[in-house]
PDB file of C-alpha atoms in Angstrom:
ATOM      1  CA  LYS A  24      20.528 -64.591  69.640  1.00  0.00           C
ATOM      2  CA  ALA A  25      20.882 -61.509  66.335  1.00  0.00           C
ATOM      3  CA  GLY A  26      18.489 -61.349  64.082  1.00  0.00           C
ATOM      4  CA  VAL A  27      18.752 -61.188  60.433  1.00  0.00           C
ATOM      5  CA  THR A  28      20.485 -58.510  59.411  1.00  0.00           C
ATOM      6  CA  GLN A  29      21.023 -56.829  56.241  1.00  0.00           C
ATOM      7  CA  THR A  30      23.096 -53.895  54.253  1.00  0.00           C
ATOM      8  CA  PRO A  31      23.105 -51.440  53.854  1.00  0.00           C
ATOM      9  CA  ARG A  32      19.924 -49.894  54.914  1.00  0.00           C
ATOM     10  CA  TYR A  33      19.270 -47.867  52.392  1.00  0.00           C
ATOM     11  CA  LEU A  34      21.060 -46.808  48.701  1.00  0.00           C
ATOM     12  CA  ILE A  35      20.771 -44.698  45.762  1.00  0.00           C
ATOM     13  CA  LYS A  36      21.713 -45.738  42.689  1.00  0.00           C
ATOM     14  CA  THR A  37      21.395 -44.339  38.873  1.00  0.00           C
ATOM     15  CA  ARG A  38      19.940 -46.269  36.243  1.00  0.00           C
ATOM     16  CA  GLY A  39      22.153 -48.874  34.386  1.00  0.00           C
ATOM     17  CA  GLN A  40      24.356 -48.991  37.257  1.00  0.00           C
ATOM     18  CA  GLN A  41      24.388 -52.362  39.408  1.00  0.00           C
ATOM     19  CA  VAL A  42      24.028 -53.055  42.888  1.00  0.00           C
ATOM     20  CA  THR A  43      24.875 -56.148  45.626  1.00  0.00           C
ATOM     21  CA  LEU A  44      22.834 -56.631  48.568  1.00  0.00           C
ATOM     22  CA  SER A  45      23.881 -58.530  51.688  1.00  0.00           C
ATOM     23  CA  CYS A  46      22.034 -60.573  54.423  1.00  0.00           C
ATOM     24  CA  SER A  47      22.936 -62.076  57.444  1.00  0.00           C
ATOM     25  CA  PRO A  48      20.817 -64.795  58.701  1.00  0.00           C
ATOM     26  CA  ILE A  49      20.565 -65.975  61.990  1.00  0.00           C
ATOM     27  CA  SER A  50      23.269 -68.136  62.972  1.00  0.00           C
ATOM     28  CA  GLY A  51      22.444 -72.304  62.645  1.00  0.00           C
ATOM     29  CA  HIS A  52      19.354 -71.320  59.829  1.00  0.00           C
ATOM     30  CA  ARG A  53      20.780 -72.033  56.684  1.00  0.00           C
ATOM     31  CA  SER A  54      18.035 -70.831  54.278  1.00  0.00           C
ATOM     32  CA  VAL A  55      17.895 -67.574  52.948  1.00  0.00           C
ATOM     33  CA  SER A  56      14.884 -65.874  51.152  1.00  0.00           C
ATOM     34  CA  TRP A  57      14.963 -62.472  48.606  1.00  0.00           C
ATOM     35  CA  TYR A  58      11.639 -60.199  48.250  1.00  0.00           C
ATOM     36  CA  GLN A  59      11.302 -57.780  46.368  1.00  0.00           C
ATOM     37  CA  GLN A  60       8.207 -54.672  47.882  1.00  0.00           C
ATOM     38  CA  THR A  61       6.712 -52.418  46.113  1.00  0.00           C
ATOM     39  CA  PRO A  62       3.424 -50.121  46.728  1.00  0.00           C
ATOM     40  CA  GLY A  63       2.541 -51.521  43.188  1.00  0.00           C
ATOM     41  CA  GLN A  64       3.109 -55.315  43.668  1.00  0.00           C
ATOM     42  CA  GLY A  65       3.416 -56.138  46.891  1.00  0.00           C
ATOM     43  CA  LEU A  66       5.598 -58.237  47.972  1.00  0.00           C
ATOM     44  CA  GLN A  67       7.185 -60.582  45.359  1.00  0.00           C
ATOM     45  CA  PHE A  68       9.395 -63.919  45.812  1.00  0.00           C
ATOM     46  CA  LEU A  69      12.957 -63.458  43.786  1.00  0.00           C
ATOM     47  CA  PHE A  70      15.120 -66.409  44.875  1.00  0.00           C
ATOM     48  CA  GLU A  71      15.827 -68.805  48.009  1.00  0.00           C
ATOM     49  CA  TYR A  72      19.120 -70.637  48.880  1.00  0.00           C
ATOM     50  CA  PHE A  73      20.110 -73.656  51.100  1.00  0.00           C
ATOM     51  CA  SER A  74      23.100 -74.580  51.773  1.00  0.00           C
ATOM     52  CA  GLU A  75      24.808 -72.328  48.709  1.00  0.00           C
ATOM     53  CA  THR A  76      22.427 -73.759  46.197  1.00  0.00           C
ATOM     54  CA  GLN A  77      19.478 -72.113  44.667  1.00  0.00           C
ATOM     55  CA  ARG A  78      16.854 -74.225  45.489  1.00  0.00           C
ATOM     56  CA  ASN A  79      13.966 -71.514  43.900  1.00  0.00           C
ATOM     57  CA  LYS A  80      13.246 -69.147  41.999  1.00  0.00           C
ATOM     58  CA  GLY A  81      10.687 -66.460  41.116  1.00  0.00           C
ATOM     59  CA  ASN A  82       9.042 -64.603  38.007  1.00  0.00           C
ATOM     60  CA  PHE A  83      12.569 -62.201  37.127  1.00  0.00           C
ATOM     61  CA  PRO A  84      14.634 -61.441  34.721  1.00  0.00           C
ATOM     62  CA  GLY A  85      17.903 -62.525  34.751  1.00  0.00           C
ATOM     63  CA  ARG A  86      19.333 -58.942  36.047  1.00  0.00           C
ATOM     64  CA  PHE A  87      18.086 -60.642  39.134  1.00  0.00           C
ATOM     65  CA  SER A  88      21.021 -63.053  40.727  1.00  0.00           C
ATOM     66  CA  GLY A  89      22.076 -63.822  43.916  1.00  0.00           C
ATOM     67  CA  ARG A  90      24.618 -66.544  46.072  1.00  0.00           C
ATOM     68  CA  GLN A  91      25.006 -68.438  48.974  1.00  0.00           C
ATOM     69  CA  PHE A  92      28.384 -68.690  51.075  1.00  0.00           C
ATOM     70  CA  SER A  93      29.670 -71.072  52.596  1.00  0.00           C
ATOM     71  CA  ASN A  94      28.554 -69.528  55.939  1.00  0.00           C
ATOM     72  CA  SER A  95      24.760 -68.517  55.349  1.00  0.00           C
ATOM     73  CA  ARG A  96      25.630 -65.537  54.246  1.00  0.00           C
ATOM     74  CA  SER A  97      23.730 -64.379  51.040  1.00  0.00           C
ATOM     75  CA  GLU A  98      23.823 -61.723  48.164  1.00  0.00           C
ATOM     76  CA  MET A  99      22.028 -60.473  45.852  1.00  0.00           C
ATOM     77  CA  ASN A 100      22.848 -58.629  42.640  1.00  0.00           C
ATOM     78  CA  VAL A 101      20.726 -56.162  40.664  1.00  0.00           C
ATOM     79  CA  SER A 102      22.647 -55.762  37.438  1.00  0.00           C
ATOM     80  CA  THR A 103      22.322 -52.791  34.670  1.00  0.00           C
ATOM     81  CA  LEU A 104      19.316 -51.357  37.386  1.00  0.00           C
ATOM     82  CA  GLU A 105      15.987 -49.900  35.910  1.00  0.00           C
ATOM     83  CA  LEU A 106      13.834 -47.399  37.175  1.00  0.00           C
ATOM     84  CA  GLY A 107      11.409 -49.917  38.504  1.00  0.00           C
ATOM     85  CA  ASP A 108      14.171 -52.007  40.867  1.00  0.00           C
ATOM     86  CA  SER A 109      13.852 -49.099  43.253  1.00  0.00           C
ATOM     87  CA  ALA A 110      12.165 -50.855  46.235  1.00  0.00           C
ATOM     88  CA  LEU A 111      12.353 -52.733  49.045  1.00  0.00           C
ATOM     89  CA  TYR A 112      14.615 -55.497  49.526  1.00  0.00           C
ATOM     90  CA  LEU A 113      14.347 -58.536  51.832  1.00  0.00           C
ATOM     91  CA  CYS A 114      15.684 -61.052  52.762  1.00  0.00           C
ATOM     92  CA  ALA A 115      14.566 -63.697  55.183  1.00  0.00           C
ATOM     93  CA  SER A 116      15.993 -66.414  56.634  1.00  0.00           C
ATOM     94  CA  SER A 117      14.488 -70.189  58.266  1.00  0.00           C
ATOM     95  CA  LEU A 118      16.316 -73.499  59.390  1.00  0.00           C
ATOM     96  CA  ALA A 119      15.322 -75.935  56.495  1.00  0.00           C
ATOM     97  CA  GLY A 120      13.299 -73.368  53.859  1.00  0.00           C
ATOM     98  CA  TRP A 121       9.775 -71.482  53.667  1.00  0.00           C
ATOM     99  CA  ALA A 122       8.232 -74.411  52.518  1.00  0.00           C
ATOM    100  CA  VAL A 123       8.609 -76.440  55.326  1.00  0.00           C
ATOM    101  CA  ALA A 124       5.759 -76.406  57.423  1.00  0.00           C
ATOM    102  CA  TYR A 125       5.893 -74.643  60.443  1.00  0.00           C
ATOM    103  CA  ASN A 126       9.431 -73.294  59.908  1.00  0.00           C
ATOM    104  CA  GLU A 127       8.808 -70.202  61.007  1.00  0.00           C
ATOM    105  CA  GLN A 128      11.350 -67.466  58.788  1.00  0.00           C
ATOM    106  CA  PHE A 129      12.506 -64.344  59.851  1.00  0.00           C
ATOM    107  CA  PHE A 130      12.774 -61.425  57.935  1.00  0.00           C
ATOM    108  CA  GLY A 131      15.330 -58.693  57.883  1.00  0.00           C
ATOM    109  CA  PRO A 132      14.499 -54.656  57.884  1.00  0.00           C
ATOM    110  CA  GLY A 133      15.376 -54.883  54.114  1.00  0.00           C
ATOM    111  CA  THR A 134      17.582 -52.864  51.820  1.00  0.00           C
ATOM    112  CA  ARG A 135      15.845 -49.765  50.838  1.00  0.00           C
ATOM    113  CA  LEU A 136      17.085 -49.213  47.055  1.00  0.00           C
ATOM    114  CA  THR A 137      16.423 -46.150  45.380  1.00  0.00           C
ATOM    115  CA  VAL A 138      17.549 -45.924  41.237  1.00  0.00           C
ATOM    116  CA  LEU A 139      17.244 -42.361  39.947  1.00  0.00           C
TER     117      LEU A 139
ATOM    118  CA  GLY B  25       7.933 -45.148  58.169  1.00  0.00           C
ATOM    119  CA  GLU B  26       7.620 -47.646  55.129  1.00  0.00           C
ATOM    120  CA  ASN B  27       4.342 -46.824  52.797  1.00  0.00           C
ATOM    121  CA  VAL B  28       4.285 -50.533  52.289  1.00  0.00           C
ATOM    122  CA  GLY B  29       0.489 -50.243  50.192  1.00  0.00           C
ATOM    123  CA  LEU B  30      -1.105 -47.633  48.493  1.00  0.00           C
ATOM    124  CA  HIS B  31      -4.856 -47.714  48.966  1.00  0.00           C
ATOM    125  CA  LEU B  32      -4.504 -50.666  50.811  1.00  0.00           C
ATOM    126  CA  PRO B  33      -7.861 -52.094  52.038  1.00  0.00           C
ATOM    127  CA  THR B  34      -7.780 -51.175  56.018  1.00  0.00           C
ATOM    128  CA  LEU B  35      -9.198 -51.886  58.934  1.00  0.00           C
ATOM    129  CA  SER B  36      -9.974 -50.181  61.964  1.00  0.00           C
ATOM    130  CA  VAL B  37     -11.275 -51.581  65.396  1.00  0.00           C
ATOM    131  CA  GLN B  38     -11.513 -50.154  68.416  1.00  0.00           C
ATOM    132  CA  GLU B  39      -9.164 -51.233  71.363  1.00  0.00           C
ATOM    133  CA  GLY B  40     -10.084 -54.184  72.755  1.00  0.00           C
ATOM    134  CA  ASP B  41     -12.788 -55.749  70.230  1.00  0.00           C
ATOM    135  CA  ASN B  42     -12.074 -58.471  68.027  1.00  0.00           C
ATOM    136  CA  SER B  43     -10.267 -58.086  64.542  1.00  0.00           C
ATOM    137  CA  ILE B  44     -10.963 -60.385  61.628  1.00  0.00           C
ATOM    138  CA  ILE B  45      -8.718 -59.799  58.315  1.00  0.00           C
ATOM    139  CA  ASN B  46      -9.471 -61.726  55.276  1.00  0.00           C
ATOM    140  CA  CYS B  47      -7.380 -62.582  52.428  1.00  0.00           C
ATOM    141  CA  ALA B  48      -8.737 -64.285  48.613  1.00  0.00           C
ATOM    142  CA  TYR B  49      -6.392 -67.235  46.975  1.00  0.00           C
ATOM    143  CA  SER B  50      -6.585 -68.441  43.723  1.00  0.00           C
ATOM    144  CA  ASN B  51      -4.784 -72.003  43.090  1.00  0.00           C
ATOM    145  CA  SER B  52      -7.258 -74.522  45.196  1.00  0.00           C
ATOM    146  CA  ALA B  53      -3.771 -76.981  44.938  1.00  0.00           C
ATOM    147  CA  SER B  54      -2.382 -74.818  47.427  1.00  0.00           C
ATOM    148  CA  ASP B  55      -1.077 -76.246  50.339  1.00  0.00           C
ATOM    149  CA  TYR B  56       0.427 -74.147  52.756  1.00  0.00           C
ATOM    150  CA  PHE B  57      -0.837 -70.468  54.232  1.00  0.00           C
ATOM    151  CA  ILE B  58       1.057 -68.095  56.083  1.00  0.00           C
ATOM    152  CA  TRP B  59      -0.100 -64.749  57.732  1.00  0.00           C
ATOM    153  CA  TYR B  60       2.640 -61.762  58.548  1.00  0.00           C
ATOM    154  CA  LYS B  61       2.841 -58.855  60.273  1.00  0.00           C
ATOM    155  CA  GLN B  62       4.560 -56.016  58.989  1.00  0.00           C
ATOM    156  CA  GLU B  63       5.027 -53.069  61.155  1.00  0.00           C
ATOM    157  CA  SER B  64       5.662 -49.687  59.825  1.00  0.00           C
ATOM    158  CA  GLY B  65      10.068 -49.826  58.939  1.00  0.00           C
ATOM    159  CA  LYS B  66      10.644 -53.073  59.264  1.00  0.00           C
ATOM    160  CA  GLY B  67      10.547 -56.114  57.920  1.00  0.00           C
ATOM    161  CA  PRO B  68       7.318 -58.807  57.557  1.00  0.00           C
ATOM    162  CA  GLN B  69       7.108 -61.043  60.910  1.00  0.00           C
ATOM    163  CA  PHE B  70       5.465 -64.442  60.726  1.00  0.00           C
ATOM    164  CA  ILE B  71       1.836 -64.699  62.884  1.00  0.00           C
ATOM    165  CA  ILE B  72       1.015 -67.811  62.303  1.00  0.00           C
ATOM    166  CA  ASP B  73       0.692 -70.797  59.318  1.00  0.00           C
ATOM    167  CA  ILE B  74      -2.056 -73.589  58.221  1.00  0.00           C
ATOM    168  CA  ARG B  75      -1.457 -76.269  56.078  1.00  0.00           C
ATOM    169  CA  SER B  76      -4.417 -77.857  53.754  1.00  0.00           C
ATOM    170  CA  ASN B  77      -5.257 -80.493  55.911  1.00  0.00           C
ATOM    171  CA  MET B  78      -6.561 -78.309  58.492  1.00  0.00           C
ATOM    172  CA  ASP B  79      -9.741 -75.922  58.770  1.00  0.00           C
ATOM    173  CA  LYS B  80      -8.606 -73.812  61.937  1.00  0.00           C
ATOM    174  CA  ARG B  81      -4.855 -73.280  63.872  1.00  0.00           C
ATOM    175  CA  GLN B  82      -4.555 -70.882  66.942  1.00  0.00           C
ATOM    176  CA  GLY B  83      -1.691 -69.029  68.094  1.00  0.00           C
ATOM    177  CA  GLN B  84      -1.567 -66.198  71.167  1.00  0.00           C
ATOM    178  CA  ARG B  85      -4.686 -64.279  70.627  1.00  0.00           C
ATOM    179  CA  VAL B  86      -4.263 -65.533  66.761  1.00  0.00           C
ATOM    180  CA  THR B  87      -6.734 -68.013  65.222  1.00  0.00           C
ATOM    181  CA  VAL B  88      -6.233 -68.715  61.177  1.00  0.00           C
ATOM    182  CA  LEU B  89      -9.412 -70.538  59.511  1.00  0.00           C
ATOM    183  CA  LEU B  90      -9.307 -71.860  56.367  1.00  0.00           C
ATOM    184  CA  ASN B  91     -11.977 -72.298  53.879  1.00  0.00           C
ATOM    185  CA  LYS B  92     -11.345 -74.042  50.814  1.00  0.00           C
ATOM    186  CA  THR B  93     -14.474 -74.684  49.334  1.00  0.00           C
ATOM    187  CA  VAL B  94     -14.285 -70.651  48.432  1.00  0.00           C
ATOM    188  CA  LYS B  95     -10.717 -70.665  49.332  1.00  0.00           C
ATOM    189  CA  HIS B  96     -10.841 -68.359  51.679  1.00  0.00           C
ATOM    190  CA  LEU B  97      -8.262 -67.322  54.444  1.00  0.00           C
ATOM    191  CA  SER B  98      -9.195 -65.318  57.669  1.00  0.00           C
ATOM    192  CA  LEU B  99      -6.843 -63.494  60.624  1.00  0.00           C
ATOM    193  CA  GLN B 100      -8.663 -63.125  63.799  1.00  0.00           C
ATOM    194  CA  ILE B 101      -7.435 -61.104  66.990  1.00  0.00           C
ATOM    195  CA  ALA B 102      -8.962 -61.509  70.035  1.00  0.00           C
ATOM    196  CA  ALA B 103      -8.511 -58.343  72.110  1.00  0.00           C
ATOM    197  CA  THR B 104      -6.776 -56.291  69.391  1.00  0.00           C
ATOM    198  CA  GLN B 105      -3.881 -53.786  70.527  1.00  0.00           C
ATOM    199  CA  PRO B 106      -2.668 -50.731  69.724  1.00  0.00           C
ATOM    200  CA  GLY B 107       0.607 -52.661  69.193  1.00  0.00           C
ATOM    201  CA  ASP B 108      -1.323 -54.744  66.681  1.00  0.00           C
ATOM    202  CA  SER B 109      -1.315 -51.865  64.114  1.00  0.00           C
ATOM    203  CA  ALA B 110       0.218 -52.881  61.028  1.00  0.00           C
ATOM    204  CA  VAL B 111      -0.204 -53.957  57.212  1.00  0.00           C
ATOM    205  CA  TYR B 112      -1.489 -57.882  57.799  1.00  0.00           C
ATOM    206  CA  PHE B 113      -1.263 -59.990  54.347  1.00  0.00           C
ATOM    207  CA  CYS B 114      -1.231 -63.458  53.353  1.00  0.00           C
ATOM    208  CA  ALA B 115       1.121 -66.205  51.716  1.00  0.00           C
ATOM    209  CA  GLU B 116      -0.596 -69.089  49.406  1.00  0.00           C
ATOM    210  CA  GLY B 117       2.898 -70.330  48.846  1.00  0.00           C
ATOM    211  CA  LEU B 118       5.386 -67.934  47.574  1.00  0.00           C
ATOM    212  CA  THR B 119       2.369 -65.836  46.510  1.00  0.00           C
ATOM    213  CA  PHE B 120       1.867 -62.723  48.972  1.00  0.00           C
ATOM    214  CA  GLY B 121      -2.132 -60.869  49.098  1.00  0.00           C
ATOM    215  CA  LYS B 122      -1.308 -57.234  49.017  1.00  0.00           C
ATOM    216  CA  GLY B 123      -2.288 -56.547  52.488  1.00  0.00           C
ATOM    217  CA  THR B 124      -4.810 -54.841  54.865  1.00  0.00           C
ATOM    218  CA  LEU B 125      -4.074 -52.124  56.711  1.00  0.00           C
ATOM    219  CA  LEU B 126      -5.069 -52.768  60.406  1.00  0.00           C
ATOM    220  CA  THR B 127      -5.739 -49.320  62.590  1.00  0.00           C
ATOM    221  CA  VAL B 128      -6.548 -49.120  66.680  1.00  0.00           C
ATOM    222  CA  ASN B 129      -7.812 -46.978  68.160  1.00  0.00           C
ATOM    223  CA  PRO B 130      -7.298 -46.327  71.660  1.00  0.00           C
TER     224      PRO B 130
END
């Protein structure tokens, strides 16, 4: 069974640009969550999508957005990039969502975004 | 590999020893806790979880203990192996701890 895949793995952008990251969940998983990981803040939740609907949202500005397609693949977009957006962006998929007990989340390897 | 956290608490153990990694949480109403392992260059990997109605849960070589009185969570790894070397962090719902770097010396 293929794991969670994320593309691209590495990305370099400049301030003010926008970026779109892609996540393909494990086949059959309907929940996709996105996280930002930085050395200073650690792992922070961005948002969760389930069956094409945003179900939970973290405390990030509106420049961060996402969507989920009917095949459960998800994209996240960051507009007007800032230096502080440099981070490892991780997505995780699960059958029913993070909040369902004993429902394991599987993480992808992440996309390393560098903003210059 | 990825340096997922600067100035992380570190724990260094000898191969074969038992490891205990601790985590304090802040929200006494938290209902669900998870431990993750993150190896260099990889995404986090689910290890074990526990609901607040339990004090202890065991997996393969791992045990999670939950003390709701002092809002403390611990992960015990039995017979630690070099492959256990990684950053370990707990999650309280969607709030993640900064992690502990475990180094296993052969």
